[in-house]
Amino acid sequence: MRLSAFRKLSPQDQHELVALKGVLLWQRKSKNFNIFLYQLGCFYVELFFFKESGEFATIKPFDNMDELSPYLAEIDVGHLLG
């Protein structure tokens, strides 16, 4: 599926498709949300859940690699440097 087709789906259908076919890559936390990063084919999807209630808040699909910056900053590569 292409990102353009994914964006045409309802948020509920997007969420269900990610749950069924997405590959969980990483999890991070912000002040108010637990955020899960999934890969779905050739693009990525972030699912946001409220920290307090655990309820689904929103979904953010993207294919811009710059959007991966918050995750890449968390990866420790020190052991690879020597």
Tab-separated table of N, CA and C in Angstrom:
chain	number	residue	atom	x	y	z
A	1	MET	N	0.843	-1.178	0.000
A	1	MET	CA	0.000	0.000	0.000
A	1	MET	C	0.889	1.243	0.000
A	2	ARG	N	0.460	2.223	-0.714
A	2	ARG	CA	1.184	3.492	-0.767
A	2	ARG	C	0.661	4.434	0.316
A	3	LEU	N	1.516	5.370	0.704
A	3	LEU	CA	1.150	6.332	1.737
A	3	LEU	C	-0.087	7.127	1.332
A	4	SER	N	-0.198	7.517	0.081
A	4	SER	CA	-1.354	8.295	-0.383
A	4	SER	C	-2.658	7.513	-0.190
A	5	ALA	N	-2.649	6.218	-0.446
A	5	ALA	CA	-3.839	5.382	-0.252
A	5	ALA	C	-4.140	5.224	1.239
A	6	PHE	N	-3.093	5.069	2.037
A	6	PHE	CA	-3.270	4.932	3.487
A	6	PHE	C	-3.940	6.179	4.062
A	7	ARG	N	-3.507	7.344	3.613
A	7	ARG	CA	-4.064	8.606	4.125
A	7	ARG	C	-5.544	8.775	3.786
A	8	LYS	N	-6.023	8.099	2.756
A	8	LYS	CA	-7.432	8.199	2.373
A	8	LYS	C	-8.339	7.363	3.276
A	9	LEU	N	-7.750	6.433	4.039
A	9	LEU	CA	-8.534	5.603	4.957
A	9	LEU	C	-8.967	6.421	6.172
A	10	SER	N	-10.012	5.984	6.826
A	10	SER	CA	-10.435	6.624	8.077
A	10	SER	C	-9.378	6.346	9.148
A	11	PRO	N	-9.284	7.190	10.186
A	11	PRO	CA	-8.326	6.918	11.259
A	11	PRO	C	-8.507	5.530	11.881
A	12	GLN	N	-9.740	5.093	12.028
A	12	GLN	CA	-9.988	3.766	12.596
A	12	GLN	C	-9.443	2.679	11.675
A	13	ASP	N	-9.678	2.801	10.364
A	13	ASP	CA	-9.160	1.811	9.416
A	13	ASP	C	-7.638	1.846	9.356
A	14	GLN	N	-7.053	3.043	9.461
A	14	GLN	CA	-5.600	3.160	9.501
A	14	GLN	C	-5.043	2.420	10.710
A	15	HIS	N	-5.653	2.663	11.862
A	15	HIS	CA	-5.214	2.029	13.109
A	15	HIS	C	-5.300	0.503	12.990
A	16	GLU	N	-6.395	-0.002	12.458
A	16	GLU	CA	-6.580	-1.443	12.311
A	16	GLU	C	-5.554	-2.044	11.346
A	17	LEU	N	-5.269	-1.340	10.253
A	17	LEU	CA	-4.295	-1.842	9.289
A	17	LEU	C	-2.899	-1.897	9.897
A	18	VAL	N	-2.544	-0.878	10.666
A	18	VAL	CA	-1.242	-0.884	11.334
A	18	VAL	C	-1.158	-2.050	12.315
A	19	ALA	N	-2.235	-2.281	13.063
A	19	ALA	CA	-2.252	-3.382	14.032
A	19	ALA	C	-2.105	-4.742	13.338
A	20	LEU	N	-2.674	-4.882	12.154
A	20	LEU	CA	-2.637	-6.157	11.444
A	20	LEU	C	-1.355	-6.380	10.637
A	21	LYS	N	-0.862	-5.336	9.988
A	21	LYS	CA	0.233	-5.520	9.033
A	21	LYS	C	1.493	-4.733	9.356
A	22	GLY	N	1.416	-3.831	10.327
A	22	GLY	CA	2.581	-3.020	10.655
A	22	GLY	C	3.614	-3.790	11.465
A	23	VAL	N	4.864	-3.353	11.343
A	23	VAL	CA	5.967	-3.938	12.108
A	23	VAL	C	6.409	-2.905	13.134
A	24	LEU	N	6.267	-3.238	14.410
A	24	LEU	CA	6.665	-2.324	15.480
A	24	LEU	C	8.179	-2.186	15.482
A	25	LEU	N	8.656	-0.946	15.385
A	25	LEU	CA	10.096	-0.680	15.348
A	25	LEU	C	10.625	-0.099	16.651
A	26	TRP	N	9.856	0.768	17.270
A	26	TRP	CA	10.382	1.487	18.431
A	26	TRP	C	9.227	2.092	19.216
A	27	GLN	N	9.517	2.416	20.456
A	27	GLN	CA	8.553	3.089	21.320
A	27	GLN	C	9.276	4.232	22.018
A	28	ARG	N	8.605	5.354	22.152
A	28	ARG	CA	9.171	6.478	22.892
A	28	ARG	C	8.067	7.154	23.684
A	29	LYS	N	8.481	8.044	24.581
A	29	LYS	CA	7.517	8.748	25.420
A	29	LYS	C	7.734	10.241	25.285
A	30	SER	N	6.641	10.970	25.311
A	30	SER	CA	6.695	12.420	25.373
A	30	SER	C	5.999	12.829	26.666
A	31	LYS	N	5.819	14.091	26.853
A	31	LYS	CA	5.200	14.571	28.101
A	31	LYS	C	3.819	13.964	28.320
A	32	ASN	N	3.011	13.905	27.267
A	32	ASN	CA	1.626	13.456	27.405
A	32	ASN	C	1.292	12.140	26.718
A	33	PHE	N	2.229	11.619	25.903
A	33	PHE	CA	1.896	10.470	25.072
A	33	PHE	C	2.937	9.359	25.148
A	34	ASN	N	2.471	8.133	24.932
A	34	ASN	CA	3.316	6.999	24.584
A	34	ASN	C	3.169	6.863	23.074
A	35	ILE	N	4.297	6.825	22.369
A	35	ILE	CA	4.278	6.861	20.913
A	35	ILE	C	4.960	5.601	20.383
A	36	PHE	N	4.269	4.913	19.487
A	36	PHE	CA	4.775	3.682	18.902
A	36	PHE	C	5.028	3.901	17.416
A	37	LEU	N	6.227	3.546	16.976
A	37	LEU	CA	6.609	3.695	15.573
A	37	LEU	C	6.492	2.346	14.873
A	38	TYR	N	5.749	2.333	13.783
A	38	TYR	CA	5.566	1.131	12.969
A	38	TYR	C	6.052	1.392	11.554
A	39	GLN	N	6.509	0.339	10.903
A	39	GLN	CA	6.776	0.390	9.470
A	39	GLN	C	5.646	-0.353	8.789
A	40	LEU	N	5.126	0.254	7.749
A	40	LEU	CA	4.052	-0.361	6.969
A	40	LEU	C	4.441	-0.215	5.502
A	41	GLY	N	5.063	-1.248	4.973
A	41	GLY	CA	5.546	-1.159	3.596
A	41	GLY	C	6.677	-0.147	3.490
A	42	CYS	N	6.517	0.843	2.633
A	42	CYS	CA	7.581	1.817	2.380
A	42	CYS	C	7.367	3.134	3.124
A	43	PHE	N	6.555	3.125	4.181
A	43	PHE	CA	6.373	4.323	4.992
A	43	PHE	C	6.239	3.944	6.458
A	44	TYR	N	6.176	4.957	7.301
A	44	TYR	CA	6.127	4.769	8.751
A	44	TYR	C	4.848	5.367	9.302
A	45	VAL	N	4.446	4.848	10.451
A	45	VAL	CA	3.247	5.348	11.121
A	45	VAL	C	3.529	5.436	12.611
A	46	GLU	N	3.216	6.580	13.188
A	46	GLU	CA	3.281	6.735	14.638
A	46	GLU	C	1.866	6.664	15.191
A	47	LEU	N	1.692	5.852	16.223
A	47	LEU	CA	0.431	5.794	16.959
A	47	LEU	C	0.663	6.456	18.307
A	48	PHE	N	-0.168	7.418	18.637
A	48	PHE	CA	-0.072	8.168	19.884
A	48	PHE	C	-1.169	7.708	20.835
A	49	PHE	N	-0.767	7.396	22.066
A	49	PHE	CA	-1.704	7.001	23.112
A	49	PHE	C	-1.495	7.918	24.313
A	50	PHE	N	-2.597	8.359	24.917
A	50	PHE	CA	-2.490	9.195	26.110
A	50	PHE	C	-1.814	8.409	27.222
A	51	LYS	N	-0.844	9.037	27.898
A	51	LYS	CA	-0.131	8.366	28.987
A	51	LYS	C	-1.054	7.992	30.125
A	52	GLU	N	-1.882	8.916	30.521
A	52	GLU	CA	-2.727	8.710	31.705
A	52	GLU	C	-3.745	7.596	31.513
A	53	SER	N	-4.456	7.612	30.398
A	53	SER	CA	-5.553	6.663	30.202
A	53	SER	C	-5.179	5.463	29.341
A	54	GLY	N	-4.126	5.604	28.526
A	54	GLY	CA	-3.768	4.534	27.605
A	54	GLY	C	-4.638	4.501	26.362
A	55	GLU	N	-5.557	5.454	26.239
A	55	GLU	CA	-6.462	5.483	25.096
A	55	GLU	C	-5.765	6.038	23.858
A	56	PHE	N	-6.199	5.551	22.719
A	56	PHE	CA	-5.669	6.017	21.441
A	56	PHE	C	-5.981	7.498	21.268
A	57	ALA	N	-4.978	8.269	20.822
A	57	ALA	CA	-5.160	9.708	20.633
A	57	ALA	C	-5.177	10.081	19.153
A	58	THR	N	-4.122	9.697	18.422
A	58	THR	CA	-4.038	10.071	17.010
A	58	THR	C	-3.026	9.197	16.284
A	59	ILE	N	-2.995	9.359	14.996
A	59	ILE	CA	-2.098	8.592	14.146
A	59	ILE	C	-1.386	9.552	13.204
A	60	LYS	N	-0.114	9.274	12.933
A	60	LYS	CA	0.673	10.153	12.064
A	60	LYS	C	1.475	9.308	11.083
A	61	PRO	N	1.020	9.197	9.833
A	61	PRO	CA	1.789	8.477	8.814
A	61	PRO	C	2.783	9.427	8.138
A	62	PHE	N	3.945	8.900	7.742
A	62	PHE	CA	4.928	9.737	7.050
A	62	PHE	C	5.924	8.875	6.282
A	63	ASP	N	6.571	9.489	5.313
A	63	ASP	CA	7.647	8.819	4.588
A	63	ASP	C	8.906	9.678	4.530
A	64	ASN	N	8.906	10.778	5.228
A	64	ASN	CA	10.054	11.668	5.302
A	64	ASN	C	10.999	11.153	6.385
A	65	MET	N	12.198	10.808	5.998
A	65	MET	CA	13.159	10.228	6.945
A	65	MET	C	13.517	11.185	8.079
A	66	ASP	N	13.376	12.478	7.877
A	66	ASP	CA	13.654	13.442	8.942
A	66	ASP	C	12.747	13.212	10.148
A	67	GLU	N	11.574	12.637	9.926
A	67	GLU	CA	10.629	12.364	11.001
A	67	GLU	C	11.135	11.270	11.944
A	68	LEU	N	12.162	10.538	11.531
A	68	LEU	CA	12.732	9.479	12.370
A	68	LEU	C	13.733	10.012	13.389
A	69	SER	N	14.068	11.284	13.315
A	69	SER	CA	15.080	11.884	14.200
A	69	SER	C	14.867	11.587	15.686
A	70	PRO	N	13.646	11.705	16.226
A	70	PRO	CA	13.480	11.423	17.661
A	70	PRO	C	13.865	9.996	18.042
A	71	TYR	N	13.732	9.069	17.115
A	71	TYR	CA	14.067	7.675	17.392
A	71	TYR	C	15.567	7.438	17.239
A	72	LEU	N	16.142	7.998	16.196
A	72	LEU	CA	17.568	7.804	15.946
A	72	LEU	C	18.409	8.400	17.064
A	73	ALA	N	17.925	9.463	17.673
A	73	ALA	CA	18.655	10.091	18.777
A	73	ALA	C	18.720	9.177	19.998
A	74	GLU	N	17.813	8.229	20.118
A	74	GLU	CA	17.766	7.332	21.268
A	74	GLU	C	18.633	6.080	21.105
A	75	ILE	N	19.145	5.845	19.916
A	75	ILE	CA	19.931	4.640	19.659
A	75	ILE	C	21.373	4.883	20.060
A	76	ASP	N	21.876	4.050	20.966
A	76	ASP	CA	23.246	4.157	21.419
A	76	ASP	C	24.167	3.364	20.496
A	77	VAL	N	25.052	4.071	19.802
A	77	VAL	CA	25.998	3.401	18.907
A	77	VAL	C	27.415	3.482	19.448
A	78	GLY	N	27.574	3.890	20.705
A	78	GLY	CA	28.882	4.032	21.322
A	78	GLY	C	29.721	2.770	21.247
A	79	HIS	N	29.096	1.621	21.451
A	79	HIS	CA	29.830	0.358	21.417
A	79	HIS	C	30.365	0.039	20.021
A	80	LEU	N	29.823	0.670	18.990
A	80	LEU	CA	30.286	0.432	17.633
A	80	LEU	C	31.497	1.295	17.267
A	81	LEU	N	31.719	2.329	18.065
A	81	LEU	CA	32.790	3.278	17.760
A	81	LEU	C	34.149	2.880	18.317
A	82	GLY	N	34.181	1.879	19.102
A	82	GLY	CA	35.488	1.430	19.521
A	82	GLY	C	35.620	1.298	20.977
